[in-house]
CSV table of C-alpha atoms in Angstrom, one decimal:
chain,number,residue,atom,x,y,z
N,1,GLN,CA,136.6,79.0,71.7
N,2,ALA,CA,138.4,77.6,71.8
N,3,LYS,CA,137.7,75.9,68.3
N,4,ASP,CA,137.4,79.6,66.8
N,5,ASN,CA,141.7,79.9,68.5
N,6,LEU,CA,142.7,76.3,66.7
N,7,ARG,CA,141.2,77.9,63.3
N,8,GLN,CA,142.5,81.2,63.7
N,9,GLU,CA,145.9,79.7,63.6
N,10,ILE,CA,145.5,76.4,61.6
N,11,PRO,CA,143.8,77.4,57.5
N,12,ALA,CA,140.7,74.3,57.9
N,13,GLY,CA,142.2,71.1,56.4
N,14,ALA,CA,146.1,72.3,57.2
N,15,GLY,CA,148.0,68.8,57.6
N,16,PHE,CA,151.0,68.5,59.6
N,17,GLU,CA,154.1,68.8,57.0
N,18,ALA,CA,152.3,72.0,56.7
N,19,VAL,CA,151.8,72.7,60.6
N,20,LYS,CA,155.7,71.9,61.0
N,21,ARG,CA,156.8,73.8,58.0
N,22,GLN,CA,155.2,77.0,59.8
N,23,ALA,CA,156.2,76.8,63.1
N,24,GLN,CA,160.2,75.9,60.9
N,25,LYS,CA,159.8,79.0,59.3
N,26,GLN,CA,158.4,81.0,62.3
N,27,TRP,CA,161.3,80.2,64.2
N,28,ASP,CA,163.9,80.7,61.2
N,29,LYS,CA,163.1,83.7,60.8
N,30,LEU,CA,164.0,84.4,64.8
N,31,PHE,CA,167.1,82.6,64.5
N,32,GLY,CA,168.0,84.4,61.7
N,33,THR,CA,169.1,87.5,63.6
N,34,ILE,CA,172.0,86.4,65.0
N,35,GLU,CA,174.9,84.8,62.3
N,36,VAL,CA,177.4,83.8,63.3
N,37,GLU,CA,181.3,82.8,62.0
N,38,GLY,CA,184.2,80.6,63.6
N,39,ALA,CA,181.9,78.1,65.7
N,40,THR,CA,181.9,75.0,67.1
N,41,ALA,CA,178.5,72.6,65.9
N,42,ASP,CA,178.4,72.2,69.4
N,43,GLN,CA,178.7,75.9,69.6
N,44,LEU,CA,176.1,76.8,67.4
N,45,THR,CA,173.4,74.5,68.6
N,46,THR,CA,174.5,76.3,71.7
N,47,LEU,CA,173.3,79.5,71.0
N,48,TYR,CA,170.1,79.0,69.1
N,49,SER,CA,168.9,76.2,71.5
N,50,SER,CA,169.7,79.4,74.2
N,51,MET,CA,167.5,82.0,71.4
N,52,TYR,CA,164.8,79.0,71.2
N,53,ARG,CA,164.5,78.9,75.6
N,54,LEU,CA,164.9,82.7,75.4
N,55,TYR,CA,161.6,82.9,73.7
N,56,LEU,CA,159.5,80.8,75.3
N,57,TYR,CA,158.4,83.2,77.5
N,58,PRO,CA,156.6,85.3,78.9
N,59,ASN,CA,152.8,83.4,77.3
N,60,SER,CA,150.4,85.6,76.0
N,61,GLY,CA,147.5,85.2,78.1
N,62,PHE,CA,145.0,86.4,75.7
N,63,GLU,CA,142.3,85.2,72.8
N,64,LYS,CA,140.5,87.5,70.0
N,65,VAL,CA,137.0,87.4,70.8
N,66,GLY,CA,135.1,87.8,66.9
N,67,SER,CA,137.1,91.0,66.2
N,68,LYS,CA,138.5,92.2,69.8
N,69,TYR,CA,141.3,90.6,72.1
N,70,GLN,CA,140.0,89.7,75.5
N,71,TYR,CA,140.9,87.4,78.4
N,72,ALA,CA,139.0,85.6,81.7
N,73,SER,CA,141.9,87.9,84.1
N,74,PRO,CA,143.6,86.7,87.5
N,75,PHE,CA,144.5,89.2,88.2
N,76,SER,CA,140.8,91.3,89.3
N,77,PRO,CA,138.4,89.3,91.8
N,78,MET,CA,136.0,86.7,90.2
N,79,PRO,CA,132.4,88.0,89.7
N,80,SER,CA,130.8,84.6,90.5
N,81,PRO,CA,131.8,80.9,90.6
N,82,ASP,CA,133.5,78.7,88.1
N,83,THR,CA,130.6,76.5,86.3
N,84,PRO,CA,131.9,72.8,84.7
N,85,THR,CA,131.3,75.1,81.5
N,86,HIS,CA,131.5,78.5,82.1
N,87,THR,CA,134.6,80.5,83.7
N,88,GLY,CA,133.7,83.0,86.9
N,89,ALA,CA,136.0,85.3,86.0
N,90,LYS,CA,136.3,88.9,84.9
N,91,ILE,CA,136.0,89.0,81.1
N,92,VAL,CA,138.4,92.0,80.9
N,93,ASP,CA,139.2,94.2,77.6
N,94,GLY,CA,142.9,94.0,76.0
N,95,LYS,CA,146.4,92.1,76.0
N,96,VAL,CA,147.8,90.7,78.8
N,97,TYR,CA,151.3,88.9,78.8
N,98,VAL,CA,152.1,86.8,81.5
N,99,ASN,CA,154.0,83.6,83.6
N,100,ASN,CA,157.5,85.2,84.2
N,101,GLY,CA,160.0,85.5,87.0
N,102,PHE,CA,160.7,89.6,87.5
N,103,TRP,CA,164.3,88.5,89.8
N,104,ASP,CA,165.3,85.7,87.5
N,105,THR,CA,164.8,87.5,84.2
N,106,TYR,CA,165.6,91.5,85.0
N,107,ARG,CA,169.3,90.8,84.4
N,108,THR,CA,169.5,89.4,80.8
N,109,THR,CA,166.8,88.2,79.7
N,110,TRP,CA,164.4,91.7,79.1
N,111,PRO,CA,167.6,93.5,77.6
N,112,ALA,CA,167.9,90.6,75.2
N,113,TYR,CA,164.3,90.6,74.0
N,114,SER,CA,164.8,95.2,73.6
N,115,PHE,CA,168.1,94.1,71.7
N,116,LEU,CA,167.1,91.3,69.8
N,117,THR,CA,163.3,92.3,68.5
N,118,PRO,CA,161.9,95.7,70.8
N,119,THR,CA,159.0,95.9,68.9
N,120,GLN,CA,158.2,92.5,70.1
N,121,ALA,CA,159.3,93.6,73.8
N,122,GLY,CA,157.2,96.9,73.2
N,123,GLU,CA,154.4,94.4,73.5
N,124,MET,CA,155.2,92.1,76.0
N,125,THR,CA,156.0,95.2,78.8
N,126,ASP,CA,152.1,97.1,77.5
N,127,GLY,CA,150.8,92.6,78.4
N,128,PHE,CA,152.5,93.0,82.1
N,129,VAL,CA,151.5,96.6,81.9
N,130,GLN,CA,147.7,95.9,81.5
N,131,GLN,CA,148.3,93.5,85.0
N,132,TYR,CA,148.9,97.0,86.6
N,133,LYS,CA,145.3,98.6,84.7
N,134,ASP,CA,143.9,95.4,85.4
N,135,GLY,CA,144.3,94.8,89.0
N,136,GLY,CA,146.0,97.6,90.4
N,137,TRP,CA,150.2,96.4,90.4
N,138,THR,CA,152.2,93.8,88.4
N,139,SER,CA,153.3,90.6,89.4
N,140,ARG,CA,156.0,90.0,91.2
N,141,TRP,CA,156.6,86.7,89.4
N,142,SER,CA,153.8,86.0,87.1
N,143,SER,CA,152.3,82.5,87.6
N,144,PRO,CA,149.5,83.9,85.8
N,145,GLY,CA,149.1,85.6,88.4
N,146,TYR,CA,150.1,87.0,91.7
N,147,ALA,CA,152.5,85.1,93.6
N,148,ASP,CA,154.5,85.4,96.6
N,149,LEU,CA,157.8,84.3,95.1
N,150,MET,CA,161.2,85.5,95.5
N,151,THR,CA,162.8,89.6,96.2
N,152,GLY,CA,162.1,92.8,94.5
N,153,THR,CA,159.6,94.5,92.0
N,154,SER,CA,162.3,93.7,89.2
N,155,SER,CA,159.6,95.0,86.6
N,156,ASP,CA,160.1,98.3,87.8
N,157,VAL,CA,164.1,98.0,86.3
N,158,ALA,CA,163.3,96.2,83.6
N,159,PHE,CA,161.2,98.0,81.1
N,160,ALA,CA,162.7,101.6,82.4
N,161,ASP,CA,166.0,99.9,80.6
N,162,ALA,CA,164.1,98.9,77.7
N,163,TYR,CA,162.0,102.4,77.5
N,164,VAL,CA,165.5,103.8,77.9
N,165,LYS,CA,166.6,102.1,75.0
N,166,GLY,CA,163.9,102.8,72.9
N,167,VAL,CA,161.3,100.4,72.9
N,168,GLY,CA,158.2,101.6,72.3
N,169,PHE,CA,155.3,101.0,75.1
N,170,ASP,CA,153.0,102.8,77.5
N,171,ALA,CA,155.5,104.3,79.4
N,172,LYS,CA,153.9,106.7,81.5
N,173,ALA,CA,151.3,103.0,82.7
N,174,ALA,CA,154.5,101.6,83.1
N,175,TYR,CA,156.1,104.2,85.1
N,176,GLU,CA,153.5,104.9,87.6
N,177,ALA,CA,153.4,101.2,88.5
N,178,ALA,CA,156.8,101.1,89.7
N,179,LEU,CA,156.0,104.4,91.5
N,180,LYS,CA,153.2,102.4,93.2
N,181,ASN,CA,155.4,99.4,93.8
N,182,ALA,CA,158.0,101.8,95.0
N,183,THR,CA,155.9,103.5,97.1
N,184,VAL,CA,153.0,102.0,98.9
N,185,VAL,CA,152.3,98.7,101.2
N,186,PRO,CA,151.2,96.7,99.7
N,187,PRO,CA,147.8,95.3,100.5
N,188,SER,CA,148.5,91.1,100.1
N,189,SER,CA,152.0,89.7,100.4
N,190,GLY,CA,152.3,88.1,96.3
N,191,VAL,CA,152.3,91.8,94.9
N,192,GLY,CA,154.7,95.4,95.5
N,193,ARG,CA,157.4,95.3,97.8
N,194,LYS,CA,158.3,93.7,101.4
N,195,GLY,CA,159.0,96.1,104.9
N,196,MET,CA,157.4,99.2,103.0
N,197,GLU,CA,155.8,100.5,106.2
N,198,THR,CA,159.3,101.3,107.4
N,199,SER,CA,161.9,100.6,105.1
N,200,PRO,CA,161.6,104.6,102.9
N,201,PHE,CA,162.2,105.2,105.9
N,202,LEU,CA,164.5,104.0,108.0
N,203,GLY,CA,166.2,103.9,104.5
N,204,TYR,CA,166.5,100.3,103.6
N,205,THR,CA,164.4,97.4,104.2
N,206,SER,CA,165.4,96.2,108.7
N,207,THR,CA,165.4,92.6,109.4
N,208,ASP,CA,161.6,91.9,110.2
N,209,THR,CA,161.5,90.6,106.6
N,210,HIS,CA,162.5,87.7,105.7
N,211,GLU,CA,165.6,88.1,103.3
N,212,GLY,CA,165.3,91.5,104.3
N,213,LEU,CA,169.0,92.9,102.5
N,214,SER,CA,168.0,91.6,99.9
N,215,TRP,CA,164.7,93.3,99.6
N,216,ALA,CA,166.9,96.6,100.4
N,217,LEU,CA,169.6,95.6,97.2
N,218,GLU,CA,167.1,94.5,94.6
N,219,GLY,CA,165.0,97.5,95.6
N,220,TYR,CA,168.0,100.2,95.8
N,221,LEU,CA,168.7,99.0,91.8
N,222,ASN,CA,164.9,99.1,90.7
N,223,ASP,CA,165.2,102.9,92.7
N,224,TYR,CA,167.8,103.4,90.2
N,225,GLY,CA,165.8,101.7,87.2
N,226,ILE,CA,162.3,104.3,88.4
N,227,ALA,CA,165.3,107.4,88.3
N,228,ARG,CA,166.0,106.7,84.8
N,229,MET,CA,163.0,106.2,83.7
N,230,GLY,CA,161.9,109.5,85.0
N,231,GLN,CA,164.9,111.3,83.4
N,232,ALA,CA,164.0,109.7,80.3
N,233,LEU,CA,160.6,111.1,80.6
N,234,HIS,CA,161.5,114.6,81.8
N,235,ALA,CA,163.2,114.8,78.8
N,236,LYS,CA,160.6,113.9,77.0
N,237,THR,CA,157.5,115.5,78.7
N,238,GLY,CA,159.3,118.6,80.5
N,239,GLU,CA,156.7,117.2,83.3
N,240,LYS,CA,158.1,118.7,87.0
N,241,ARG,CA,157.4,116.2,88.9
N,242,TYR,CA,159.4,113.3,85.8
N,243,LYS,CA,162.7,115.7,87.5
N,244,GLU,CA,161.9,115.7,90.9
N,245,GLU,CA,160.9,112.0,91.1
N,246,SER,CA,163.7,111.3,89.4
N,247,GLU,CA,166.6,113.0,92.2
N,248,TYR,CA,164.3,111.7,95.0
N,249,PHE,CA,164.7,107.8,93.5
N,250,LEU,CA,168.7,108.6,92.4
N,251,ASN,CA,169.6,109.1,95.6
N,252,ARG,CA,167.3,106.2,97.3
N,253,ALA,CA,169.3,103.7,95.1
N,254,ARG,CA,172.3,104.7,96.8
N,255,ASP,CA,170.9,103.7,99.9
N,256,TYR,CA,172.7,100.6,100.3
N,257,VAL,CA,175.7,102.3,101.6
N,258,ASN,CA,172.9,102.2,105.1
N,259,LEU,CA,173.9,98.1,104.9
N,260,PHE,CA,177.6,98.2,104.3
N,261,ASP,CA,179.4,97.2,107.3
N,262,SER,CA,182.4,98.3,107.7
N,263,LYS,CA,184.0,96.4,110.5
N,264,ALA,CA,182.2,92.8,108.5
N,265,GLY,CA,183.3,94.0,105.2
N,266,PHE,CA,180.3,93.2,104.0
N,267,SER,CA,176.5,94.0,103.6
N,268,GLN,CA,174.7,91.9,105.4
N,269,GLY,CA,170.7,92.0,107.8
N,270,ARG,CA,169.8,95.7,110.2
N,271,ASP,CA,166.8,95.4,112.6
N,272,GLU,CA,164.7,98.6,112.6
N,273,LYS,CA,167.2,100.1,115.6
N,274,GLY,CA,169.8,99.6,113.8
N,275,GLY,CA,171.9,96.8,115.1
N,276,TRP,CA,173.8,94.4,112.8
N,277,ARG,CA,172.4,91.0,113.0
N,278,VAL,CA,175.5,89.2,113.4
N,279,GLU,CA,177.9,90.7,115.5
N,280,SER,CA,181.0,92.3,113.2
N,281,SER,CA,183.5,90.2,115.0
N,282,LYS,CA,182.0,87.4,114.6
N,283,TYR,CA,180.4,87.5,110.5
N,284,ASP,CA,180.8,84.4,108.5
N,285,PRO,CA,180.1,85.4,105.1
N,286,ARG,CA,180.1,82.0,103.4
N,287,VAL,CA,176.7,81.0,105.8
N,288,TRP,CA,173.6,81.1,103.7
N,289,GLY,CA,170.7,82.3,104.0
N,290,TYR,CA,168.7,84.4,107.2
N,291,ASP,CA,168.6,88.2,104.4
N,292,TYR,CA,170.0,86.6,101.3
N,293,THR,CA,167.7,85.1,98.5
N,294,GLU,CA,169.5,81.3,97.9
N,295,THR,CA,172.9,82.8,98.3
N,296,ASN,CA,175.2,83.9,101.1
N,297,GLY,CA,177.5,87.0,102.4
N,298,TRP,CA,179.9,86.7,99.0
N,299,GLY,CA,176.3,86.7,97.2
N,300,TYR,CA,175.8,89.8,98.0
N,301,ALA,CA,179.7,91.4,97.8
N,302,PHE,CA,178.6,93.4,94.7
N,303,THR,CA,174.6,93.8,93.9
N,304,ALA,CA,175.2,97.3,92.8
N,305,PRO,CA,176.0,97.7,90.1
N,306,GLN,CA,173.4,100.7,90.1
N,307,ASP,CA,177.0,102.9,91.7
N,308,SER,CA,179.8,101.1,91.0
N,309,ARG,CA,182.8,103.5,91.8
N,310,GLY,CA,180.5,104.4,95.3
N,311,LEU,CA,180.9,100.3,95.6
N,312,ALA,CA,184.2,100.4,95.4
N,313,ASN,CA,184.8,103.0,97.4
N,314,LEU,CA,183.4,100.8,100.6
N,315,TYR,CA,186.4,98.4,99.2
N,316,GLY,CA,188.2,101.3,99.2
N,317,GLY,CA,189.1,101.4,95.5
N,318,ARG,CA,189.1,100.8,92.6
N,319,SER,CA,192.1,97.7,93.3
N,320,GLY,CA,189.9,97.0,96.5
N,321,LEU,CA,187.0,96.2,93.9
N,322,ALA,CA,189.4,93.9,92.3
N,323,GLU,CA,190.8,92.6,95.3
N,324,LYS,CA,187.5,92.3,96.9
N,325,LEU,CA,186.5,90.1,93.0
N,326,ASP,CA,189.9,88.1,93.5
N,327,GLU,CA,188.7,86.9,96.7
N,328,TYR,CA,185.4,85.8,96.4
N,329,PHE,CA,186.4,83.7,92.6
N,330,ALA,CA,189.5,82.5,95.7
N,331,THR,CA,187.2,81.8,98.3
N,332,PRO,CA,185.9,78.5,98.0
N,333,GLU,CA,181.5,77.1,98.1
N,334,THR,CA,181.7,74.2,99.6
N,335,ALA,CA,178.1,73.4,99.7
N,336,SER,CA,178.9,71.7,103.3
N,337,PRO,CA,176.4,71.5,106.3
N,338,GLU,CA,177.9,74.0,108.1
N,339,PHE,CA,176.9,77.2,106.5
N,340,VAL,CA,173.6,75.5,105.4
N,341,GLY,CA,172.7,78.7,107.4
N,342,SER,CA,168.8,79.2,108.1
N,343,TYR,CA,167.9,76.7,105.5
N,344,GLY,CA,168.7,73.9,107.5
N,345,GLY,CA,170.5,71.7,104.2
N,346,VAL,CA,171.8,71.5,101.6
N,347,ILE,CA,170.3,72.9,98.7
N,348,HIS,CA,170.6,73.0,94.8
N,349,GLU,CA,172.1,75.7,94.6
N,350,MET,CA,174.8,75.2,96.9
N,351,ARG,CA,175.9,71.9,95.5
N,352,GLU,CA,175.9,74.2,91.8
N,353,ALA,CA,178.0,77.0,92.9
N,354,ARG,CA,180.1,74.1,94.4
N,355,ASP,CA,180.4,73.1,91.1
N,356,VAL,CA,181.6,75.6,89.2
N,357,ARG,CA,184.1,75.6,90.8
N,358,MET,CA,184.8,79.4,90.5
N,359,GLY,CA,185.1,80.1,94.1
N,360,MET,CA,182.1,81.9,95.5
N,361,TYR,CA,180.9,82.8,92.0
N,362,GLY,CA,177.2,80.5,91.7
N,363,HIS,CA,177.0,80.5,87.7
N,364,SER,CA,173.7,78.4,88.2
N,365,ASN,CA,171.9,81.7,90.0
N,366,GLN,CA,170.8,85.1,88.6
N,367,VAL,CA,172.2,86.8,91.3
N,368,ALA,CA,175.6,85.8,90.6
N,369,HIS,CA,175.5,86.7,86.6
N,370,HIS,CA,176.4,90.4,87.0
N,371,VAL,CA,179.6,89.6,89.4
N,372,ASN,CA,182.2,88.7,86.5
N,373,TYR,CA,181.3,92.0,84.2
N,374,MET,CA,182.1,93.8,87.9
N,375,TYR,CA,185.8,93.7,87.3
N,376,ASP,CA,185.5,96.8,84.2
N,377,ALA,CA,183.9,98.5,87.2
N,378,ALA,CA,187.4,98.0,89.5
N,379,GLY,CA,189.5,98.2,85.6
N,380,GLN,CA,190.9,95.3,85.0
N,381,PRO,CA,188.8,94.1,82.7
N,382,TRP,CA,190.9,91.5,81.6
N,383,LYS,CA,189.6,89.3,84.2
N,384,THR,CA,185.5,89.9,82.9
N,385,GLN,CA,187.1,89.1,79.7
N,386,ARG,CA,188.9,86.1,81.2
N,387,ASN,CA,186.0,84.5,83.5
N,388,VAL,CA,183.5,85.2,81.4
N,389,ARG,CA,185.7,83.3,78.4
N,390,GLU,CA,186.1,80.2,81.3
N,391,VAL,CA,182.2,80.0,81.8
N,392,LEU,CA,181.1,80.1,78.2
N,393,SER,CA,183.8,77.5,77.5
N,394,ARG,CA,182.7,74.6,80.6
N,395,LEU,CA,179.5,75.7,82.2
N,396,TYR,CA,177.0,75.5,78.7
N,397,VAL,CA,178.6,72.6,77.2
N,398,GLY,CA,177.7,68.9,76.7
N,399,SER,CA,174.3,69.4,73.5
N,400,GLU,CA,175.9,65.8,72.6
N,401,ILE,CA,174.6,64.4,75.8
N,402,GLY,CA,172.1,66.4,77.0
N,403,GLN,CA,173.5,69.2,79.2
N,404,GLY,CA,174.1,72.5,78.1
N,405,TYR,CA,172.8,74.8,81.6
N,406,HIS,CA,174.2,74.3,85.0
N,407,GLY,CA,171.4,75.7,87.5
N,408,ASP,CA,168.0,77.2,87.4
N,409,GLU,CA,167.3,77.8,83.2
N,410,ASP,CA,164.3,80.6,84.9
N,411,ASN,CA,162.4,81.9,82.0
N,412,GLY,CA,165.4,82.2,79.4
N,413,GLU,CA,167.8,84.2,82.1
N,414,GLN,CA,170.8,81.8,81.3
N,415,SER,CA,170.4,81.4,78.0
N,416,ALA,CA,170.1,85.5,77.0
N,417,TRP,CA,173.4,85.5,79.4
N,418,TYR,CA,175.1,83.4,76.9
N,419,LEU,CA,174.2,84.7,74.2
N,420,PHE,CA,175.0,88.1,75.2
N,421,SER,CA,178.7,87.0,76.5
N,422,ALA,CA,179.3,85.1,73.2
N,423,LEU,CA,178.4,88.6,71.3
N,424,GLY,CA,181.1,90.0,74.0
N,425,PHE,CA,178.9,92.5,76.0
N,426,TYR,CA,176.6,92.3,78.4
N,427,PRO,CA,173.5,94.6,80.7
N,428,LEU,CA,175.5,94.7,83.2
N,429,VAL,CA,173.6,98.3,84.4
N,430,MET,CA,170.4,98.2,83.9
N,431,GLY,CA,168.9,101.2,83.3
N,432,SER,CA,171.8,103.0,82.4
N,433,GLY,CA,171.6,102.3,78.1
N,434,GLU,CA,175.1,101.2,78.4
N,435,TYR,CA,176.5,97.6,78.1
N,436,ALA,CA,179.9,96.5,79.2
N,437,VAL,CA,182.2,94.4,77.3
N,438,GLY,CA,183.2,90.9,77.5
N,439,SER,CA,185.0,88.7,75.7
N,440,PRO,CA,183.6,88.0,71.8
N,441,LEU,CA,183.6,84.0,71.7
N,442,PHE,CA,183.8,83.8,67.1
N,443,THR,CA,185.2,84.3,65.3
N,444,LYS,CA,182.7,87.4,63.2
N,445,ALA,CA,179.2,87.9,64.8
N,446,THR,CA,176.3,89.5,62.8
N,447,VAL,CA,173.1,90.9,64.3
N,448,HIS,CA,170.3,92.0,62.3
N,449,LEU,CA,168.4,94.9,64.2
N,450,GLU,CA,164.7,96.2,63.4
């Protein structure tokens, strides 16, 4: 099979130069999707390197065997043990895609696929929905099978966002996979949402679940995506269930208010009886970990873009939201041992957030990537424009000396942030079908859409 794969991809007798030219042709076609004027050489390197990084993932996990596509399933139980010459995995018909961490990629990577290459985005979405058809779940983090990594079933909102933007795939199956994530207690830690035994009834994921607040806030984002996808499916099919379910999930998407401690002025963890993890008067948002994934209370202070007006109301209105954002960017991250919290020591995300020199804004990690654009929701878009331009000018430079990414460039996520922000708009509210306006970097940009 390996020899046949090679035969399919490279004709017999093709030399190195021919293979190189063919690869160059494929990349040039992709890079030609975006043309810009007024860019420096370094900016061009950054732009097209970002496109290159974006399209290194996800990976196809299938092979053409005879006249059909098949793969050795990492999602179903193995019918027999491996031997030195043959896999013991279940052989499944179809195309599967693997190697993607949706908590990292849902914010920018998947919207970029939907925008730049929607046909390919649809095929890749179907390739992940194939995991659900095969093993009963879509991976939270596919590596290539199910893995207990990171927070949230973020394929829910990623695929919903693609659907409302017109990307074609098996939408009903994708919706069912998301519905299962949002309503079923998972059989193992590597799939589904954690805390599901109680969270649908409490309205939040309690402190009994590790990083429960993050699980809750990411869950509300995904519930919003399911709601918007349900609305679109109802409009297309007329089936009553989609309308009813969309209303239910839209209500759940607003439950972030249950975790807002008005006395502390931040969202923090609650136990099953409703008590806060930390007494409000003693709460310090600079402390990392516990209920927060790879950040602190500041990092999750704005994680409700699906209902920015409601979030603003918690801070006293749009002006209050703007003031909270100002405080966020004015409060320095020190990477001090004093605030390491449950991590027990300084981790690289702390140092990287410190070195950004934009207060608590840790551009190195995905949880911060939408925050600059929240100034749009606060009615002060000039601050979005100012800050986005600063990030573009400082945190992606240095291609000549081998720099260019400030932190976790997970599956193209930092790269896709650059692409959107350089073009001047950003997918702030995933699932809405809308973009937030930023600050275009170039004199002129042309995107050749399908």
